[in-house]
């Protein structure tokens, strides 16, 4: 394990907590057993709820649930408190895995983060009890996590870092030379993310419900949130299965909804999104003056899209 000042160093990759052990980054599962925690915070009476419970609870608590947390960071009055709750939720996860108190952290931030957003994130982490050792850009963190550049101390190489987050897609090209990283170009598209695929599937499920029951639920926020939860689980099941079942209890007027979705159907529904998720790579390489043959390695950071659907 890597120690600084006698204490373990933790890295928070968006909604992922990991520590460095024997020169390798180990991702820690949260109390639900998941290695990725959705960046969602909900408030109910005096209780703060973070992660998957907050995301699934939007059905009954949409007005008090904050999503797209990183996009609003530093841009709203109450947001530092929201970030503090996110940071606080990481502490038990880290301490449980280590069996010791965790007081220091290295936090990753999107490359396009403004100074005010970085300051707000640092203040939120400090309010949660962490001493922030450093803020580092997500593309550089991805290379460090995989040890890229450390195995080739001499000679230049180009690495493409691809990240499809929950609500955005970012592509970055870095030049690696002697263990040093230099960002050549980066592009972030906030019009597409893993949630875009979930929405497409949820809209299909709404159409299937209308076909079966002659009821249109597309204008019901509560019903669509229920379908979003079901679509999200089905989407991840389709990464390993040829079909997935989506069951929603009492979707509308007491009527249950049960539907099977095949992987082929999902791919057809999201074909335009798949094309859209690949286009930024081509555009970025063109503006950087590089071709695909100039890219020595490609790094896929944790994404909100199952592995079989990532661009190759």
CSV table of C-alpha atoms in Angstrom, one decimal:
chain,number,residue,atom,x,y,z
A,1,UNK,CA,0.0,0.0,0.0
A,2,UNK,CA,1.2,3.5,-0.8
A,3,UNK,CA,1.6,5.8,2.2
A,4,UNK,CA,2.1,9.5,2.5
A,5,UNK,CA,2.8,11.0,5.9
A,6,UNK,CA,2.2,7.6,7.4
A,7,UNK,CA,-1.4,7.4,6.1
A,8,UNK,CA,-3.0,5.6,3.1
A,9,UNK,CA,-3.8,7.6,0.0
A,10,UNK,CA,-7.2,7.3,-1.4
A,11,UNK,CA,-8.4,8.4,-4.8
A,12,UNK,CA,-12.0,9.3,-5.6
A,13,UNK,CA,-12.7,8.6,-9.3
A,14,UNK,CA,-16.0,10.5,-9.6
A,15,UNK,CA,-18.2,8.1,-7.8
A,16,UNK,CA,-15.5,5.4,-7.3
A,17,UNK,CA,-13.2,5.0,-4.3
A,18,UNK,CA,-9.9,3.1,-4.6
A,19,UNK,CA,-6.6,2.8,-2.8
A,20,UNK,CA,-3.1,2.0,-4.0
A,21,UNK,CA,-1.8,-1.4,-2.9
A,22,UNK,CA,1.4,-3.0,-4.2
A,23,UNK,CA,1.6,-0.4,-6.9
A,24,UNK,CA,-1.9,-1.1,-8.2
A,25,UNK,CA,-5.2,0.8,-7.8
A,26,UNK,CA,-7.8,-1.4,-6.0
A,27,UNK,CA,-11.5,-0.3,-6.4
A,28,UNK,CA,-13.5,-0.6,-3.2
A,29,UNK,CA,-17.1,-1.9,-3.2
A,30,UNK,CA,-19.6,0.3,-1.3
A,31,UNK,CA,-22.0,-1.1,1.3
A,32,UNK,CA,-24.3,-2.4,-1.4
A,33,UNK,CA,-21.6,-4.4,-3.0
A,34,UNK,CA,-21.3,-2.1,-6.1
A,35,UNK,CA,-18.0,-0.6,-7.3
A,36,UNK,CA,-19.6,2.5,-8.9
A,37,UNK,CA,-21.9,4.8,-6.9
A,38,UNK,CA,-24.2,7.1,-8.8
A,39,UNK,CA,-23.5,10.8,-8.3
A,40,UNK,CA,-27.0,11.4,-6.9
A,41,UNK,CA,-27.9,13.0,-3.5
A,42,UNK,CA,-31.4,13.1,-2.0
A,43,UNK,CA,-32.9,14.8,1.0
A,44,UNK,CA,-35.8,13.5,3.1
A,45,UNK,CA,-36.7,15.2,6.3
A,46,UNK,CA,-33.4,15.3,8.2
A,47,UNK,CA,-31.9,12.4,6.3
A,48,UNK,CA,-29.4,12.6,3.4
A,49,UNK,CA,-29.3,9.7,0.9
A,50,UNK,CA,-26.5,9.2,-1.5
A,51,UNK,CA,-25.9,6.8,-4.5
A,52,UNK,CA,-28.2,4.1,-5.8
A,53,UNK,CA,-30.8,4.5,-3.0
A,54,UNK,CA,-31.1,8.1,-3.9
A,55,UNK,CA,-31.3,7.3,-7.6
A,56,UNK,CA,-34.0,4.7,-7.2
A,57,UNK,CA,-35.9,6.9,-4.7
A,58,UNK,CA,-36.5,9.6,-7.3
A,59,UNK,CA,-39.8,8.0,-8.0
A,60,UNK,CA,-41.2,9.2,-4.6
A,61,UNK,CA,-38.8,12.1,-3.9
A,62,UNK,CA,-38.0,13.7,-7.3
A,63,UNK,CA,-38.3,17.3,-6.0
A,64,UNK,CA,-35.7,16.8,-3.3
A,65,UNK,CA,-33.2,14.7,-5.4
A,66,UNK,CA,-30.1,16.3,-6.9
A,67,UNK,CA,-28.7,14.7,-10.1
A,68,UNK,CA,-25.9,15.8,-12.5
A,69,UNK,CA,-24.0,16.9,-9.4
A,70,UNK,CA,-20.7,17.6,-11.1
A,71,UNK,CA,-22.3,19.8,-13.8
A,72,UNK,CA,-23.7,22.2,-11.2
A,73,UNK,CA,-20.7,22.2,-8.9
A,74,UNK,CA,-19.7,25.8,-8.0
A,75,UNK,CA,-22.7,27.2,-9.8
A,76,UNK,CA,-25.4,27.1,-7.1
A,77,UNK,CA,-25.5,28.4,-3.6
A,78,UNK,CA,-26.4,25.1,-1.8
A,79,UNK,CA,-24.2,22.8,-3.9
A,80,UNK,CA,-21.1,22.6,-1.7
A,81,UNK,CA,-23.3,21.0,1.0
A,82,UNK,CA,-24.4,18.4,-1.6
A,83,UNK,CA,-20.8,17.7,-2.5
A,84,UNK,CA,-20.0,17.3,1.2
A,85,UNK,CA,-22.6,14.6,1.6
A,86,UNK,CA,-21.1,12.8,-1.4
A,87,UNK,CA,-17.7,13.0,0.1
A,88,UNK,CA,-18.9,11.9,3.5
A,89,UNK,CA,-20.5,8.8,1.9
A,90,UNK,CA,-17.0,7.7,0.7
A,91,UNK,CA,-15.4,7.7,4.1
A,92,UNK,CA,-17.2,4.6,5.5
A,93,UNK,CA,-16.4,2.7,2.3
A,94,UNK,CA,-12.7,3.5,2.5
A,95,UNK,CA,-12.5,2.9,6.3
A,96,UNK,CA,-14.3,-0.5,6.0
A,97,UNK,CA,-11.9,-1.8,3.4
A,98,UNK,CA,-8.8,-0.6,5.2
A,99,UNK,CA,-9.9,-1.2,8.8
A,100,UNK,CA,-8.5,2.2,9.7
A,101,UNK,CA,-9.4,5.9,9.6
A,102,UNK,CA,-9.0,7.6,6.3
A,103,UNK,CA,-8.2,11.3,6.5
A,104,UNK,CA,-6.4,12.1,3.2
A,105,UNK,CA,-7.5,12.0,-0.3
A,106,UNK,CA,-6.5,12.7,-3.9
A,107,UNK,CA,-9.6,13.7,-5.9
A,108,UNK,CA,-10.0,13.6,-9.7
A,109,UNK,CA,-11.8,16.3,-11.6
A,110,UNK,CA,-12.9,16.7,-15.2
A,111,UNK,CA,-10.3,18.5,-17.4
A,112,UNK,CA,-12.7,21.3,-18.2
A,113,UNK,CA,-13.4,22.1,-14.5
A,114,UNK,CA,-13.2,25.9,-13.8
A,115,UNK,CA,-11.2,27.2,-10.9
A,116,UNK,CA,-14.4,28.0,-8.9
A,117,UNK,CA,-15.5,24.4,-9.3
A,118,UNK,CA,-12.2,23.0,-8.1
A,119,UNK,CA,-12.3,25.3,-5.1
A,120,UNK,CA,-15.9,24.2,-4.3
A,121,UNK,CA,-15.0,20.6,-4.5
A,122,UNK,CA,-11.9,21.0,-2.3
A,123,UNK,CA,-14.0,22.9,0.3
A,124,UNK,CA,-16.7,20.2,0.2
A,125,UNK,CA,-14.1,17.4,0.7
A,126,UNK,CA,-12.5,19.3,3.6
A,127,UNK,CA,-15.9,19.9,5.2
A,128,UNK,CA,-16.4,16.1,5.0
A,129,UNK,CA,-13.2,15.6,7.0
A,130,UNK,CA,-10.7,14.9,4.3
A,131,UNK,CA,-7.4,16.6,3.9
A,132,UNK,CA,-7.1,17.0,0.2
A,133,UNK,CA,-3.5,16.3,-1.0
A,134,UNK,CA,-4.2,17.1,-4.6
A,135,UNK,CA,-6.7,17.6,-7.3
A,136,UNK,CA,-5.7,15.8,-10.6
A,137,UNK,CA,-7.4,15.7,-13.9
A,138,UNK,CA,-9.4,12.6,-14.7
A,139,UNK,CA,-7.5,11.6,-17.9
A,140,UNK,CA,-4.1,11.7,-16.1
A,141,UNK,CA,-5.6,9.7,-13.2
A,142,UNK,CA,-6.7,7.0,-15.7
A,143,UNK,CA,-3.2,6.7,-17.0
A,144,UNK,CA,-1.8,6.5,-13.5
A,145,UNK,CA,-4.3,3.9,-12.4
A,146,UNK,CA,-3.2,1.6,-15.3
A,147,UNK,CA,0.5,2.4,-14.9
A,148,UNK,CA,0.6,3.8,-18.4
A,149,UNK,CA,3.9,5.6,-19.0
A,150,UNK,CA,5.6,4.0,-16.1
A,151,UNK,CA,6.6,1.0,-18.1
A,152,UNK,CA,8.2,3.1,-21.0
A,153,UNK,CA,10.4,5.6,-19.4
A,154,UNK,CA,11.7,6.9,-22.7
A,155,UNK,CA,10.1,7.7,-26.1
A,156,UNK,CA,6.9,9.4,-26.9
A,157,UNK,CA,3.6,7.7,-27.2
A,158,UNK,CA,0.0,8.8,-27.6
A,159,UNK,CA,-2.9,7.6,-25.4
A,160,UNK,CA,-6.6,8.1,-25.9
A,161,UNK,CA,-8.7,8.2,-22.8
A,162,UNK,CA,-12.4,7.5,-23.3
A,163,UNK,CA,-15.0,8.1,-20.6
A,164,UNK,CA,-18.8,7.7,-21.0
A,165,UNK,CA,-20.2,8.9,-17.7
A,166,UNK,CA,-23.7,9.0,-16.6
A,167,UNK,CA,-24.6,12.3,-18.2
A,168,UNK,CA,-21.6,13.2,-20.4
A,169,UNK,CA,-19.0,11.8,-22.7
A,170,UNK,CA,-15.3,12.9,-22.7
A,171,UNK,CA,-12.5,12.0,-25.0
A,172,UNK,CA,-8.9,13.1,-24.4
A,173,UNK,CA,-5.6,12.5,-26.2
A,174,UNK,CA,-2.5,12.7,-24.1
A,175,UNK,CA,1.2,12.5,-25.1
A,176,UNK,CA,3.3,10.4,-22.8
A,177,UNK,CA,7.0,11.0,-22.6
A,178,UNK,CA,9.3,9.7,-19.9
A,179,UNK,CA,6.5,9.3,-17.4
A,180,UNK,CA,5.2,12.8,-18.0
A,181,UNK,CA,1.7,13.4,-19.4
A,182,UNK,CA,0.7,16.3,-21.6
A,183,UNK,CA,-2.9,16.8,-22.8
A,184,UNK,CA,-2.9,17.5,-26.5
A,185,UNK,CA,-6.7,17.9,-26.9
A,186,UNK,CA,-9.9,17.1,-25.1
A,187,UNK,CA,-13.6,17.1,-25.9
A,188,UNK,CA,-16.6,16.8,-23.6
A,189,UNK,CA,-20.2,16.3,-24.9
A,190,UNK,CA,-22.9,16.9,-22.3
A,191,UNK,CA,-25.7,15.8,-24.7
A,192,UNK,CA,-24.9,12.1,-24.4
A,193,UNK,CA,-24.1,9.8,-21.5
A,194,UNK,CA,-25.0,6.4,-20.2
A,195,UNK,CA,-28.3,7.8,-19.1
A,196,UNK,CA,-29.1,8.6,-22.8
A,197,UNK,CA,-29.2,4.8,-23.4
A,198,UNK,CA,-31.4,4.3,-20.4
A,199,UNK,CA,-33.9,7.0,-21.6
A,200,UNK,CA,-34.1,5.4,-25.1
A,201,UNK,CA,-34.9,2.1,-23.5
A,202,UNK,CA,-37.4,3.6,-21.1
A,203,UNK,CA,-39.2,5.4,-24.0
A,204,UNK,CA,-39.5,2.0,-25.8
A,205,UNK,CA,-41.0,0.5,-22.6
A,206,UNK,CA,-43.5,3.3,-22.4
A,207,UNK,CA,-44.5,2.6,-26.0
A,208,UNK,CA,-44.9,-1.1,-25.3
A,209,UNK,CA,-47.1,-0.2,-22.3
A,210,UNK,CA,-49.2,2.0,-24.4
A,211,UNK,CA,-49.6,-0.7,-27.1
A,212,UNK,CA,-50.6,-3.3,-24.5
A,213,UNK,CA,-52.9,-1.2,-22.2
A,214,UNK,CA,-53.9,1.8,-24.4
A,215,UNK,CA,-52.5,4.1,-21.7
A,216,UNK,CA,-49.9,6.8,-22.4
A,217,UNK,CA,-47.5,7.1,-19.4
A,218,UNK,CA,-44.9,9.2,-21.3
A,219,UNK,CA,-46.3,12.4,-19.7
A,220,UNK,CA,-46.3,11.0,-16.1
A,221,UNK,CA,-43.0,11.9,-14.4
A,222,UNK,CA,-43.6,9.2,-11.7
A,223,UNK,CA,-44.3,6.5,-14.2
A,224,UNK,CA,-41.3,7.4,-16.4
A,225,UNK,CA,-39.0,7.4,-13.4
A,226,UNK,CA,-40.2,3.9,-12.6
A,227,UNK,CA,-39.4,2.9,-16.2
A,228,UNK,CA,-36.0,4.5,-16.0
A,229,UNK,CA,-35.1,2.4,-12.9
A,230,UNK,CA,-36.3,-0.7,-14.7
A,231,UNK,CA,-34.5,0.2,-18.0
A,232,UNK,CA,-31.3,0.9,-16.1
A,233,UNK,CA,-31.3,-2.6,-14.6
A,234,UNK,CA,-32.2,-4.2,-17.9
A,235,UNK,CA,-29.5,-2.3,-19.7
A,236,UNK,CA,-26.8,-3.8,-17.4
A,237,UNK,CA,-28.3,-7.3,-17.6
A,238,UNK,CA,-28.0,-7.1,-21.4
A,239,UNK,CA,-24.2,-6.8,-21.1
A,240,UNK,CA,-24.1,-10.6,-20.3
A,241,UNK,CA,-27.5,-11.9,-21.4
A,242,UNK,CA,-29.2,-12.1,-24.7
A,243,UNK,CA,-32.4,-10.7,-23.2
A,244,UNK,CA,-33.6,-9.0,-20.0
A,245,UNK,CA,-36.8,-8.8,-18.1
A,246,UNK,CA,-38.2,-5.5,-17.0
A,247,UNK,CA,-41.0,-5.6,-14.4
A,248,UNK,CA,-42.5,-2.5,-12.9
A,249,UNK,CA,-45.0,-2.9,-10.0
A,250,UNK,CA,-48.1,-0.7,-10.3
A,251,UNK,CA,-46.7,1.4,-13.2
A,252,UNK,CA,-50.0,3.3,-13.9
A,253,UNK,CA,-53.5,3.1,-12.3
A,254,UNK,CA,-52.5,0.0,-10.4
A,255,UNK,CA,-51.5,-1.9,-13.5
A,256,UNK,CA,-48.2,-3.9,-13.4
A,257,UNK,CA,-45.9,-3.9,-16.4
A,258,UNK,CA,-43.8,-6.9,-17.5
A,259,UNK,CA,-41.7,-6.8,-20.7
A,260,UNK,CA,-38.8,-8.7,-22.2
A,261,UNK,CA,-36.1,-6.8,-24.2
A,262,UNK,CA,-33.6,-8.6,-26.4
A,263,UNK,CA,-30.0,-7.4,-26.8
A,264,UNK,CA,-30.7,-7.0,-30.6
A,265,UNK,CA,-33.7,-4.8,-29.9
A,266,UNK,CA,-31.7,-2.6,-27.5
A,267,UNK,CA,-28.9,-2.2,-30.0
A,268,UNK,CA,-31.4,-1.2,-32.7
A,269,UNK,CA,-33.1,1.3,-30.3
A,270,UNK,CA,-29.7,2.9,-29.5
A,271,UNK,CA,-28.0,2.7,-32.9
A,272,UNK,CA,-27.9,6.5,-33.3
A,273,UNK,CA,-26.5,6.8,-29.8
A,274,UNK,CA,-23.7,4.3,-30.5
A,275,UNK,CA,-22.8,6.3,-33.6
A,276,UNK,CA,-22.9,9.5,-31.6
A,277,UNK,CA,-20.6,8.0,-28.9
A,278,UNK,CA,-17.9,7.2,-31.5
A,279,UNK,CA,-18.0,10.4,-33.5
A,280,UNK,CA,-16.1,12.5,-30.9
A,281,UNK,CA,-13.1,10.2,-31.2
A,282,UNK,CA,-12.9,10.8,-35.0
A,283,UNK,CA,-13.4,14.6,-34.5
A,284,UNK,CA,-10.8,14.8,-31.8
A,285,UNK,CA,-8.2,13.0,-33.8
A,286,UNK,CA,-8.8,15.2,-36.8
A,287,UNK,CA,-8.4,18.4,-34.9
A,288,UNK,CA,-5.3,17.1,-33.1
A,289,UNK,CA,-3.7,16.1,-36.4
A,290,UNK,CA,-3.5,12.4,-35.5
A,291,UNK,CA,-4.7,9.2,-37.1
A,292,UNK,CA,-5.8,6.0,-35.5
A,293,UNK,CA,-2.4,4.5,-36.2
A,294,UNK,CA,-0.8,7.3,-34.1
A,295,UNK,CA,-2.6,6.1,-31.0
A,296,UNK,CA,-0.5,3.6,-29.1
A,297,UNK,CA,-3.0,2.8,-26.3
A,298,UNK,CA,-6.7,3.3,-25.5
A,299,UNK,CA,-7.9,3.6,-21.9
A,300,UNK,CA,-11.6,3.1,-21.1
A,301,UNK,CA,-12.3,4.7,-17.7
A,302,UNK,CA,-15.3,3.4,-15.7
A,303,UNK,CA,-18.4,4.0,-17.8
A,304,UNK,CA,-22.1,3.9,-17.4
A,305,UNK,CA,-22.5,1.7,-20.5
A,306,UNK,CA,-21.9,-2.1,-20.4
A,307,UNK,CA,-18.6,-3.3,-21.9
A,308,UNK,CA,-20.0,-5.0,-25.0
A,309,UNK,CA,-21.4,-1.7,-26.2
A,310,UNK,CA,-18.2,0.4,-25.9
A,311,UNK,CA,-16.6,1.5,-29.2
A,312,UNK,CA,-13.8,-0.6,-30.6
